[in-house]
XYZ file of C-alpha atoms in Angstrom:
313
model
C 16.314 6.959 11.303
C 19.711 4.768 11.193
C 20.036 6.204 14.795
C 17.500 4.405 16.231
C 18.164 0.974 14.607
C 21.486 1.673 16.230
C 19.920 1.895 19.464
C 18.314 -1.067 18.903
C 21.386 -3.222 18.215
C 23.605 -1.620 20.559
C 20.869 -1.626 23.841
C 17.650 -3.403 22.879
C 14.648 -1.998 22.747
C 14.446 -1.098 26.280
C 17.150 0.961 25.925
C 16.029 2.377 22.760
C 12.335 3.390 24.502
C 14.537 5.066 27.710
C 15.950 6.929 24.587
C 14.309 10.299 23.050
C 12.240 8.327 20.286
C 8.011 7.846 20.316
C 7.352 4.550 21.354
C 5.354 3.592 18.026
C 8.813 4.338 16.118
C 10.874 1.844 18.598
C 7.994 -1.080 18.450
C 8.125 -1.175 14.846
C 11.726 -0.890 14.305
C 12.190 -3.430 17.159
C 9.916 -5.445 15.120
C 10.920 -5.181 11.805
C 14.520 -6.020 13.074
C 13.892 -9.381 15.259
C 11.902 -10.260 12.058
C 13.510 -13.447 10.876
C 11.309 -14.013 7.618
C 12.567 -13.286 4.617
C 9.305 -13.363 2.090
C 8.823 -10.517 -0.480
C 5.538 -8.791 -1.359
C 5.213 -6.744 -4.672
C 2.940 -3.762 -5.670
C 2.612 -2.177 -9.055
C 4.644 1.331 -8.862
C 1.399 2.857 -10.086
C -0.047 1.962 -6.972
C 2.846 3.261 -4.736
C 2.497 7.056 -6.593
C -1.405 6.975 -6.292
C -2.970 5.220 -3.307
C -6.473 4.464 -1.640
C -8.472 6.719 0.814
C -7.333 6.189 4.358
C -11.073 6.513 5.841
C -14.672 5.443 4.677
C -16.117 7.802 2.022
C -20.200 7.878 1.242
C -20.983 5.038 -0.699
C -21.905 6.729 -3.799
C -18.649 8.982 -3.652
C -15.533 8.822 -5.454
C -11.898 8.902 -5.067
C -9.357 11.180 -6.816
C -5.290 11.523 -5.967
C -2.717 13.061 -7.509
C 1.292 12.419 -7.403
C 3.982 14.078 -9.354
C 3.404 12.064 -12.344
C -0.071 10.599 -12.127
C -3.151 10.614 -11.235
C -5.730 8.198 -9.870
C -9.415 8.048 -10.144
C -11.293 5.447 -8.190
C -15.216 4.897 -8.892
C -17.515 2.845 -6.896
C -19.111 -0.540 -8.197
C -22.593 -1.144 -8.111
C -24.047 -4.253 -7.043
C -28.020 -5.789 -7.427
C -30.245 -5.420 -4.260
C -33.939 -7.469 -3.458
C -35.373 -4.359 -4.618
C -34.346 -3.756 -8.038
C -32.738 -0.840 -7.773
C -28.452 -1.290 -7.674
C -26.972 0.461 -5.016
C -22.833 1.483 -4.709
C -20.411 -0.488 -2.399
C -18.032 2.267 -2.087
C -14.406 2.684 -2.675
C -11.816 0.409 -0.839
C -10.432 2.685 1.876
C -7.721 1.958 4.654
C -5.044 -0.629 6.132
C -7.551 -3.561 5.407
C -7.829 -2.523 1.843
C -4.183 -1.749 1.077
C -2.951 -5.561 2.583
C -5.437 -6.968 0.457
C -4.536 -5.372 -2.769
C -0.680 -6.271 -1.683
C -1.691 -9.840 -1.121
C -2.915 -10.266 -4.827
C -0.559 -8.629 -6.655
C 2.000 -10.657 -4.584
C 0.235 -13.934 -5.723
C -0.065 -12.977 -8.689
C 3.706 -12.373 -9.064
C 4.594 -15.326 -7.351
C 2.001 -17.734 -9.093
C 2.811 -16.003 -12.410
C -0.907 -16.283 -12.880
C -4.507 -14.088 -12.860
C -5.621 -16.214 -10.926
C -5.704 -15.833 -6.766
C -7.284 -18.135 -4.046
C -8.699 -15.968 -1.784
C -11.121 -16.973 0.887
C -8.902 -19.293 3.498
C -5.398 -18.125 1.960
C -6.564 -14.746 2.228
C -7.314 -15.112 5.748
C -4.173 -17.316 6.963
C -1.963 -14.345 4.986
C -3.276 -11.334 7.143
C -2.927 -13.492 10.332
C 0.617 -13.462 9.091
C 0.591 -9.785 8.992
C -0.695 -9.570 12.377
C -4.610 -9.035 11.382
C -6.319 -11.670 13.099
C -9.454 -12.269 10.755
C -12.250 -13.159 12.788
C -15.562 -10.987 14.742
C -15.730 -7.576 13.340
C -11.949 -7.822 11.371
C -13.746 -10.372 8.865
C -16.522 -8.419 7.975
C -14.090 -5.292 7.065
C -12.339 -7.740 4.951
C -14.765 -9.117 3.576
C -16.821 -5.378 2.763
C -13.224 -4.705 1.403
C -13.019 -7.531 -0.720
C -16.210 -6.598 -2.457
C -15.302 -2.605 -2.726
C -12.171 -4.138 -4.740
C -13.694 -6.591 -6.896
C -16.126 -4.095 -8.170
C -14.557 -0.664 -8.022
C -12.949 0.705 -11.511
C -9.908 2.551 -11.934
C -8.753 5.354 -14.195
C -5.114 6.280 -14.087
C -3.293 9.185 -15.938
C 0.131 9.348 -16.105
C 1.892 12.128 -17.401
C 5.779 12.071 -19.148
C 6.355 15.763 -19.901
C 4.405 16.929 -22.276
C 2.656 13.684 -23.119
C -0.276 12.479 -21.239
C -1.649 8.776 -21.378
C -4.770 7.366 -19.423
C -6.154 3.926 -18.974
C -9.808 2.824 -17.734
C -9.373 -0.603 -15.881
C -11.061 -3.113 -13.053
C -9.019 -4.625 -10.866
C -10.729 -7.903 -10.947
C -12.323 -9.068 -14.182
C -14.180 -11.918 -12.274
C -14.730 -13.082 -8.604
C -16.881 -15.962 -7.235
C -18.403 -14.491 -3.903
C -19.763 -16.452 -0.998
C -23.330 -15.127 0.017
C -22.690 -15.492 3.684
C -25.258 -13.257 5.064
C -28.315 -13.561 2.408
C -30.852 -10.985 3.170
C -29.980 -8.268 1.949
C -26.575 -9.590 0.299
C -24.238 -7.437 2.898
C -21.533 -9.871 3.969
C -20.562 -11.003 0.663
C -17.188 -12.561 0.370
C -14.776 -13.611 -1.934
C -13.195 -16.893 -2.088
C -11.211 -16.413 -5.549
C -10.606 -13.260 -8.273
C -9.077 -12.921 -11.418
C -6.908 -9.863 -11.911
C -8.133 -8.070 -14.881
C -5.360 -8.433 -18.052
C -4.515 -4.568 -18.447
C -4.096 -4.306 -14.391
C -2.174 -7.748 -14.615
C -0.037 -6.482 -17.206
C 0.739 -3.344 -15.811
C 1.856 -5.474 -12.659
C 4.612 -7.683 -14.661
C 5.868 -4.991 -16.452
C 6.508 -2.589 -12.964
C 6.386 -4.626 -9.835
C 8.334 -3.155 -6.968
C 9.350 -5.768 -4.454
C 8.462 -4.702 -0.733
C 9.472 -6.677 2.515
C 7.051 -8.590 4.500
C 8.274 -8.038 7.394
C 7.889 -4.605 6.996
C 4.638 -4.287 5.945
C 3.925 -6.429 9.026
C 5.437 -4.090 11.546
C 3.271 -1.251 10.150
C 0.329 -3.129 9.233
C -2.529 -1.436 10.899
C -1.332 2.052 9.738
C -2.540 3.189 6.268
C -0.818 5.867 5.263
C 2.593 4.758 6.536
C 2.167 1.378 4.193
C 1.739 4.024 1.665
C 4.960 5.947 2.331
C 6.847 2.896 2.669
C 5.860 1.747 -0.801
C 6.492 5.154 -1.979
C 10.033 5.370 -0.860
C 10.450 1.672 -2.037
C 9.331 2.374 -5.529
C 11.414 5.769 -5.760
C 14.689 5.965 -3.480
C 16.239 2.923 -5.468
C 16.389 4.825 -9.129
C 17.195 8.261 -8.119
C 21.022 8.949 -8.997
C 21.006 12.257 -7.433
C 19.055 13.999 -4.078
C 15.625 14.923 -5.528
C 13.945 17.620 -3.635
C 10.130 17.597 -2.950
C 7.891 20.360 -2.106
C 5.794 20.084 0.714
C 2.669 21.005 -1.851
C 3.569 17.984 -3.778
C 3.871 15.880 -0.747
C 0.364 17.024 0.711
C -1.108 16.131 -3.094
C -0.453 12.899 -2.705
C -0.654 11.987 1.327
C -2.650 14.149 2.569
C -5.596 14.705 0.590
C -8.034 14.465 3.701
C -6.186 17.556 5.153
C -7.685 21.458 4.477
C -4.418 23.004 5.976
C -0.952 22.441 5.666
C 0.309 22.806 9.081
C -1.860 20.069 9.969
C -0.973 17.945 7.810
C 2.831 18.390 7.827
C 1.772 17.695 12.044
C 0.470 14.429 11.209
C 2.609 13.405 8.263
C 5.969 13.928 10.350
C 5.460 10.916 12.625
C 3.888 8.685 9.359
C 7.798 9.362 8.052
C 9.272 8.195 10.910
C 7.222 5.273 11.132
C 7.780 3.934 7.343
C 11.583 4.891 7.843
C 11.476 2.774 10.749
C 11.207 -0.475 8.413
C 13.172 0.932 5.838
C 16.672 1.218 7.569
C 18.313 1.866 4.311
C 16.014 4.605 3.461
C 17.692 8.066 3.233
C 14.936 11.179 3.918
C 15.256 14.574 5.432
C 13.949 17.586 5.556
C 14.510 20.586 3.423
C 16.696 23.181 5.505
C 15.104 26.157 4.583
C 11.272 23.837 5.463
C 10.167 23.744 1.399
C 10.070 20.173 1.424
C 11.356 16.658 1.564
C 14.597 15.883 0.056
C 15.544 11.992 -1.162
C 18.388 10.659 -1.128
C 19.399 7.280 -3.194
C 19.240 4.499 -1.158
C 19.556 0.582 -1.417
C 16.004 -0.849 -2.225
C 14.286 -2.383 0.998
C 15.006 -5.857 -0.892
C 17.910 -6.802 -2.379
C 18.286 -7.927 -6.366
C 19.387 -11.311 -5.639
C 15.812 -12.192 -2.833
C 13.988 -10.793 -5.938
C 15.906 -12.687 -8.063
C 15.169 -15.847 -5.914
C 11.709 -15.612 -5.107
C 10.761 -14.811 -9.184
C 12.849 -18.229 -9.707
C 10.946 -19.936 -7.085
C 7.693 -18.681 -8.184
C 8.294 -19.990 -11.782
């Protein structure tokens, strides 16, 4: 992908689009690049190995994921209804759901606290990631919100032969708006406190992701979850680590019943998180097994990181 970041400095992006690369790749490496702000974002690694569904499941379903070293079980939360009977909100699913969950673990690095304003700051953040939060956008974030603040996690994670789990919310308590009252549908949430073990978890493995890259790739879900991926696992390897295409599928492509399709789809995804990860080094197998990973420079260097944890304290 360093070729088309190339492009880009050499002969702008209208040179780069008269070049032999999709248009999506150029507008979000053109993007990324002419992005002048430097603020950093952070995710718990557990969350870059084992991510959310990409599209809405039945209410009453749940979620289940698997990555080379973990594995990630997401059940619905119930909530009361008029007539007595609870009924399930569903599992957070898509672009919407992933910025939100980035947005509170990045406050609650950067407050060094459980505690996160949501409501306005929530908004005025995803207008900074390009999500203008208004109409039909506000009540996705908002039924997002609520999938988050009640769902419940369970996470294995296995080191060789040992195997450990943990059962966890991600918010221990929220104080939700009742903005639409019959029926209780448009509930929103205006501030949440991360649950301890999830908040723990998060100070003990954050990995630092750029802004301005999630930005440029906002709106696509499974290329913010490739991009956190290779941020969380490019920077530590010491040697090129090859992965199998069945391991790849596992993790991305779990809404896909054949391979070929998915390797069809996943292809361009790449490409796209590559695109705001110029320092990112990925190719293909040459005999087609796999993925191979190269080590690369983290998307942010030690000394931002170092700055903005200063800042934050």
């Amino acid at each position: 992908m360093g070729k088309v970041h190339d492009l880009l400095e050499l002969k702008g992006k209208q040179g780069a689009l008269l070049a032999d690369f999709d248009r999506m790749i150029v507008e979000a490496a053109a993007q990324y690049l002419g992005d002048d702000e430097n603020s950093i974002g952070f995710l718990y690694s557990g969350w870059c190995q084992a991510a959310l569904p990409h599209r809405k499941l039945p209410n009453e379903s749940g979620w289940q994921i698997e990555s080379e070293r973990m594995a990630l079980v997401v059940e619905p939360g119930m909530r009361p209804t008029s007539s007595g009977k609870p009924e399930p909100v569903g599992v957070p699913y898509g672009s919407r759901a992933r910025l939100i969950m980035i947005y509170l673990q990045s406050e609650a690095i950067r407050t060094q606290s459980r505690e996160i304003l949501l409501g306005r700051s929530l908004r005025e953040w995803l207008a900074k990631m390009g999500i203008p939060v208004g109409g039909k956008s506000l009540k996705d974030v908002r039924d997002q919100c609520e999938r988050i603040s009640r769902c419940r996690l369970s996470l294995t994670v296995r080191h060789g032969s040992r195997v450990g789990m943990t059962n966890q919310n991600v918010v221990d308590t929220a104080m939700f708006v009742d903005t639409d009252q019959p029926g209780q549908g448009s509930l929103f949430v205006e501030t949440a406190r991360l649950s301890e073990g999830f908040y723990n978890q998060l100070r003990r493995h954050p990995v630092p992701l750029q802004d301005a890259a999630i930005r440029a790739i906002a709106n696509n879900s499974m290329a913010l979850d490739v991009y956190a991926w290779l941020a969380y696992r490019l920077h530590s390897l010491d040697r090129p680590r090859p992965i199998s295409w069945t391991a790849v599928k596992a993790q991305f492509g779990a809404g896909y019943a054949r391979m070929d399709h998915f390797k069809i789809n996943f292809r361009p995804t790449l490409a796209l998180a590559l695109a705001v990860y110029p320092d990112a080094r990925v190719d293909e197998d040459d005999r087609g097994a796999g993925l191979v990973l190269h080590p690369s420079k983290p998307p942010v260097p030690n000394r931002l990181v170092a700055i903005s944890t200063r800042q934050s304290q």
